[in-house]
Every structure is written in C-alpha cells, then in structure tokens.
Amino acid sequence: MKLDILAFGAHPDDVELGCGATLAKEISTGKKIGIVDLTRGELGTRGSAEIRDKEAAKAAEILGVSVRENLRFKDGFFVNDEKHQLEIIKMIRKYKPEIVICNAIDDRHIDHGKGSKLVSDACFLSGLRRIETSLDEKVQTEWRPKLVYHYIQWKNIEPDFVVDVSGFMQKKIDAVMAYSSQFYDPNSKEPVSPIATKNFTESIEYRAKDLGRLVFVDYAEGFTVERYVAVNSLTDLK
Ligand SMILES: [Zn+2]
C-alpha cells in the first residue's frame, strides 16, 4: 500500500499528541496516512503494553489512519544503529510515503530525540539502492521520502512552520483520550506521571490555541524542518 504520509512515534500516543489534528485534517482531504510506533511504551508509569496496544488501535480508528504498525523496539533503550535503521527502512520502502513525520528533535523523554534522529537517518539510508532489504520474502526497492518533518512535544521548540488545525482539535483530543490509562483521571489509583496531570491534559488545547493566536487562527500545530521550506508563490502562505 502506498501512503502519502507516514508518521513515526517512539511511543504510542506521541503521534496523536504531536500532530493528531494535522493528520486528521490531511485525512479529511483524502490523504492516505499510516502510523508506525517504535515501541509499545512498556516503561510508561501507567497502564501496560497490552492496554496501550488496544488504546493505540482505538486512537488510529478515531483519526482514520489507513494502517498502524508497531516495531516493538525496547522502550527507553533502543539505539540508532544499523539493526534499528533497517527495520525503519523496511517500513519506508513498504509504504513509500512522500512525507515522513517523526518525533521532536529534542525533548524531555530521551526516546523522543533518539527516535527523531533514528527515523531521519533511516529516511536518508532508505534511498540508497545498495542497502538491501526484504519484507515477507519480497525484495524491496529503494525509496526516499521527499520531506521529513518533526512535530513538537513536551518542550516548547520554536516551529519552522505551523499548520492551521482549526476544526480538527476535537478529533485530536478524542484520539489522545483513547489512551485513557495515560492521562489525567482523578479516580486513578496509579502513580501520577508528568503527562497524567490536569495541567498536561489542558495543555493540549491551550498550546494549540497559543500557536494559533500567533498566526490569527483558532488552533495550530507546529513543526520543524530539515531544510528550507520552499513555496511556489508568496501567496501560498496564509
Ligand atoms: Zn513519547
């Protein structure tokens, strides 16, 4: 299956939190989108890998993505090496996306910056024909995505561009809240983590609102790029 956009996240819920509204907006215009999670988030303070598998499937359904896969790398300990790069290359060559979106370039959780560089490196390597991979006993051909974008997570990284996601915030929040084991729940008996606070849940909306405010729209999600943003015309920008 060929996809327009492939979004990677170190943990299930990274993609929803980082760019859920943008994906929902692209899907609404007919784009084919997939999500690949690198780990099952098994080190998360709350819930379990099994619970998060189910939550991730529910969130994917809410967003309307065409496919979601999990590479089952080791949460907290995966590294950017040949073995891990090859697994990501297989996904890129399988889905042939024009655009890859991945973790924030730097963040509080060490897996985010690590996952970001790992996916970015694999996007480049995937275009080298002498790197041989096969999937389901079929030899794959090289594929390099045209663009690699990084969403923004815990830290307030300055975006290189923002997407107007007005009208798609509710869908994002619904997808994020599918991970009910992870977020604020006053009745939960599990330990509190930074993302399980009321403030964090509220920040999903107020951070998008603040980014939107700066470009005169209701809500926006920000991204960083790896090369200059090129437009066809000055009037392309809103
Ligand atoms: Zn994460």
PDB file of N, CA and C in Angstrom, residues 43-81:
ATOM      1  N   LEU A  43       7.508   0.970  29.292  1.00  0.00           N
ATOM      2  CA  LEU A  43       8.070   1.560  30.516  1.00  0.00           C
ATOM      3  C   LEU A  43       7.199   2.683  31.072  1.00  0.00           C
ATOM      4  N   GLY A  44       6.093   2.955  30.428  1.00  0.00           N
ATOM      5  CA  GLY A  44       5.207   4.034  30.886  1.00  0.00           C
ATOM      6  C   GLY A  44       4.791   3.819  32.338  1.00  0.00           C
ATOM      7  N   THR A  45       4.680   4.927  33.076  1.00  0.00           N
ATOM      8  CA  THR A  45       4.343   4.854  34.503  1.00  0.00           C
ATOM      9  C   THR A  45       2.995   4.174  34.725  1.00  0.00           C
ATOM     10  N   ARG A  46       2.063   4.480  33.839  1.00  0.00           N
ATOM     11  CA  ARG A  46       0.710   3.924  33.997  1.00  0.00           C
ATOM     12  C   ARG A  46       0.385   2.925  32.889  1.00  0.00           C
ATOM     13  N   GLY A  47      -0.601   2.089  33.150  1.00  0.00           N
ATOM     14  CA  GLY A  47      -1.069   1.141  32.142  1.00  0.00           C
ATOM     15  C   GLY A  47      -0.067   0.035  31.902  1.00  0.00           C
ATOM     16  N   SER A  48      -0.196  -0.655  30.765  1.00  0.00           N
ATOM     17  CA  SER A  48       0.715  -1.749  30.400  1.00  0.00           C
ATOM     18  C   SER A  48       0.805  -1.775  28.886  1.00  0.00           C
ATOM     19  N   ALA A  49       1.764  -2.552  28.372  1.00  0.00           N
ATOM     20  CA  ALA A  49       1.922  -2.647  26.913  1.00  0.00           C
ATOM     21  C   ALA A  49       0.635  -3.145  26.265  1.00  0.00           C
ATOM     22  N   GLU A  50      -0.017  -4.119  26.909  1.00  0.00           N
ATOM     23  CA  GLU A  50      -1.245  -4.693  26.329  1.00  0.00           C
ATOM     24  C   GLU A  50      -2.348  -3.638  26.274  1.00  0.00           C
ATOM     25  N   ILE A  51      -2.480  -2.876  27.356  1.00  0.00           N
ATOM     26  CA  ILE A  51      -3.513  -1.826  27.392  1.00  0.00           C
ATOM     27  C   ILE A  51      -3.214  -0.790  26.310  1.00  0.00           C
ATOM     28  N   ARG A  52      -1.943  -0.441  26.194  1.00  0.00           N
ATOM     29  CA  ARG A  52      -1.583   0.602  25.222  1.00  0.00           C
ATOM     30  C   ARG A  52      -1.765   0.118  23.782  1.00  0.00           C
ATOM     31  N   ASP A  53      -1.586  -1.186  23.528  1.00  0.00           N
ATOM     32  CA  ASP A  53      -1.865  -1.730  22.185  1.00  0.00           C
ATOM     33  C   ASP A  53      -3.319  -1.449  21.805  1.00  0.00           C
ATOM     34  N   LYS A  54      -4.198  -1.723  22.756  1.00  0.00           N
ATOM     35  CA  LYS A  54      -5.641  -1.542  22.494  1.00  0.00           C
ATOM     36  C   LYS A  54      -5.974  -0.066  22.325  1.00  0.00           C
ATOM     37  N   GLU A  55      -5.366   0.763  23.185  1.00  0.00           N
ATOM     38  CA  GLU A  55      -5.626   2.204  23.106  1.00  0.00           C
ATOM     39  C   GLU A  55      -5.136   2.768  21.772  1.00  0.00           C
ATOM     40  N   ALA A  56      -3.965   2.276  21.321  1.00  0.00           N
ATOM     41  CA  ALA A  56      -3.395   2.756  20.051  1.00  0.00           C
ATOM     42  C   ALA A  56      -4.298   2.389  18.874  1.00  0.00           C
ATOM     43  N   ALA A  57      -4.873   1.192  18.929  1.00  0.00           N
ATOM     44  CA  ALA A  57      -5.769   0.760  17.849  1.00  0.00           C
ATOM     45  C   ALA A  57      -7.020   1.642  17.828  1.00  0.00           C
ATOM     46  N   LYS A  58      -7.520   1.977  19.008  1.00  0.00           N
ATOM     47  CA  LYS A  58      -8.723   2.813  19.099  1.00  0.00           C
ATOM     48  C   LYS A  58      -8.426   4.231  18.574  1.00  0.00           C
ATOM     49  N   ALA A  59      -7.258   4.760  18.974  1.00  0.00           N
ATOM     50  CA  ALA A  59      -6.875   6.109  18.540  1.00  0.00           C
ATOM     51  C   ALA A  59      -6.714   6.161  17.016  1.00  0.00           C
ATOM     52  N   ALA A  60      -6.148   5.090  16.438  1.00  0.00           N
ATOM     53  CA  ALA A  60      -5.950   5.029  14.979  1.00  0.00           C
ATOM     54  C   ALA A  60      -7.299   5.056  14.265  1.00  0.00           C
ATOM     55  N   GLU A  61      -8.262   4.358  14.869  1.00  0.00           N
ATOM     56  CA  GLU A  61      -9.608   4.312  14.281  1.00  0.00           C
ATOM     57  C   GLU A  61     -10.263   5.700  14.337  1.00  0.00           C
ATOM     58  N   ILE A  62     -10.082   6.382  15.464  1.00  0.00           N
ATOM     59  CA  ILE A  62     -10.662   7.727  15.612  1.00  0.00           C
ATOM     60  C   ILE A  62     -10.067   8.679  14.570  1.00  0.00           C
ATOM     61  N   LEU A  63      -8.745   8.608  14.393  1.00  0.00           N
ATOM     62  CA  LEU A  63      -8.094   9.505  13.426  1.00  0.00           C
ATOM     63  C   LEU A  63      -8.413   9.122  11.978  1.00  0.00           C
ATOM     64  N   GLY A  64      -8.671   7.833  11.758  1.00  0.00           N
ATOM     65  CA  GLY A  64      -8.970   7.368  10.400  1.00  0.00           C
ATOM     66  C   GLY A  64      -7.731   7.049   9.580  1.00  0.00           C
ATOM     67  N   VAL A  65      -6.634   6.663  10.259  1.00  0.00           N
ATOM     68  CA  VAL A  65      -5.425   6.300   9.511  1.00  0.00           C
ATOM     69  C   VAL A  65      -5.625   4.954   8.809  1.00  0.00           C
ATOM     70  N   SER A  66      -4.901   4.749   7.709  1.00  0.00           N
ATOM     71  CA  SER A  66      -5.080   3.532   6.910  1.00  0.00           C
ATOM     72  C   SER A  66      -4.410   2.320   7.543  1.00  0.00           C
ATOM     73  N   VAL A  67      -3.322   2.564   8.295  1.00  0.00           N
ATOM     74  CA  VAL A  67      -2.585   1.446   8.860  1.00  0.00           C
ATOM     75  C   VAL A  67      -1.813   1.916  10.093  1.00  0.00           C
ATOM     76  N   ARG A  68      -1.615   1.019  11.046  1.00  0.00           N
ATOM     77  CA  ARG A  68      -0.762   1.331  12.196  1.00  0.00           C
ATOM     78  C   ARG A  68       0.061   0.096  12.510  1.00  0.00           C
ATOM     79  N   GLU A  69       1.362   0.271  12.635  1.00  0.00           N
ATOM     80  CA  GLU A  69       2.226  -0.862  12.958  1.00  0.00           C
ATOM     81  C   GLU A  69       3.065  -0.533  14.185  1.00  0.00           C
ATOM     82  N   ASN A  70       3.590  -1.569  14.827  1.00  0.00           N
ATOM     83  CA  ASN A  70       4.464  -1.366  15.984  1.00  0.00           C
ATOM     84  C   ASN A  70       5.733  -2.185  15.786  1.00  0.00           C
ATOM     85  N   LEU A  71       6.893  -1.544  15.839  1.00  0.00           N
ATOM     86  CA  LEU A  71       8.167  -2.232  15.587  1.00  0.00           C
ATOM     87  C   LEU A  71       8.704  -2.957  16.819  1.00  0.00           C
ATOM     88  N   ARG A  72       8.073  -2.752  17.970  1.00  0.00           N
ATOM     89  CA  ARG A  72       8.452  -3.453  19.200  1.00  0.00           C
ATOM     90  C   ARG A  72       9.924  -3.273  19.565  1.00  0.00           C
ATOM     91  N   PHE A  73      10.455  -2.084  19.335  1.00  0.00           N
ATOM     92  CA  PHE A  73      11.788  -1.772  19.855  1.00  0.00           C
ATOM     93  C   PHE A  73      11.663  -1.677  21.375  1.00  0.00           C
ATOM     94  N   LYS A  74      12.828  -1.692  22.048  1.00  0.00           N
ATOM     95  CA  LYS A  74      12.822  -1.681  23.515  1.00  0.00           C
ATOM     96  C   LYS A  74      12.649  -0.252  24.041  1.00  0.00           C
ATOM     97  N   ASP A  75      11.538  -0.027  24.721  1.00  0.00           N
ATOM     98  CA  ASP A  75      11.227   1.293  25.275  1.00  0.00           C
ATOM     99  C   ASP A  75      12.378   1.760  26.176  1.00  0.00           C
ATOM    100  N   GLY A  76      12.846   2.962  25.965  1.00  0.00           N
ATOM    101  CA  GLY A  76      13.902   3.542  26.795  1.00  0.00           C
ATOM    102  C   GLY A  76      15.307   3.178  26.370  1.00  0.00           C
ATOM    103  N   PHE A  77      15.457   2.041  25.686  1.00  0.00           N
ATOM    104  CA  PHE A  77      16.803   1.532  25.418  1.00  0.00           C
ATOM    105  C   PHE A  77      17.142   1.315  23.950  1.00  0.00           C
ATOM    106  N   PHE A  78      16.177   1.546  23.028  1.00  0.00           N
ATOM    107  CA  PHE A  78      16.532   1.344  21.614  1.00  0.00           C
ATOM    108  C   PHE A  78      17.605   2.370  21.236  1.00  0.00           C
ATOM    109  N   VAL A  79      18.415   1.984  20.253  1.00  0.00           N
ATOM    110  CA  VAL A  79      19.505   2.868  19.833  1.00  0.00           C
ATOM    111  C   VAL A  79      19.440   3.105  18.327  1.00  0.00           C
ATOM    112  N   ASN A  80      20.195   4.106  17.897  1.00  0.00           N
ATOM    113  CA  ASN A  80      20.248   4.439  16.473  1.00  0.00           C
ATOM    114  C   ASN A  80      21.403   3.660  15.846  1.00  0.00           C
ATOM    115  N   ASP A  81      21.144   2.399  15.495  1.00  0.00           N
ATOM    116  CA  ASP A  81      22.188   1.586  14.868  1.00  0.00           C
ATOM    117  C   ASP A  81      21.630   0.895  13.626  1.00  0.00           C
TER     118      ASP A  81
END
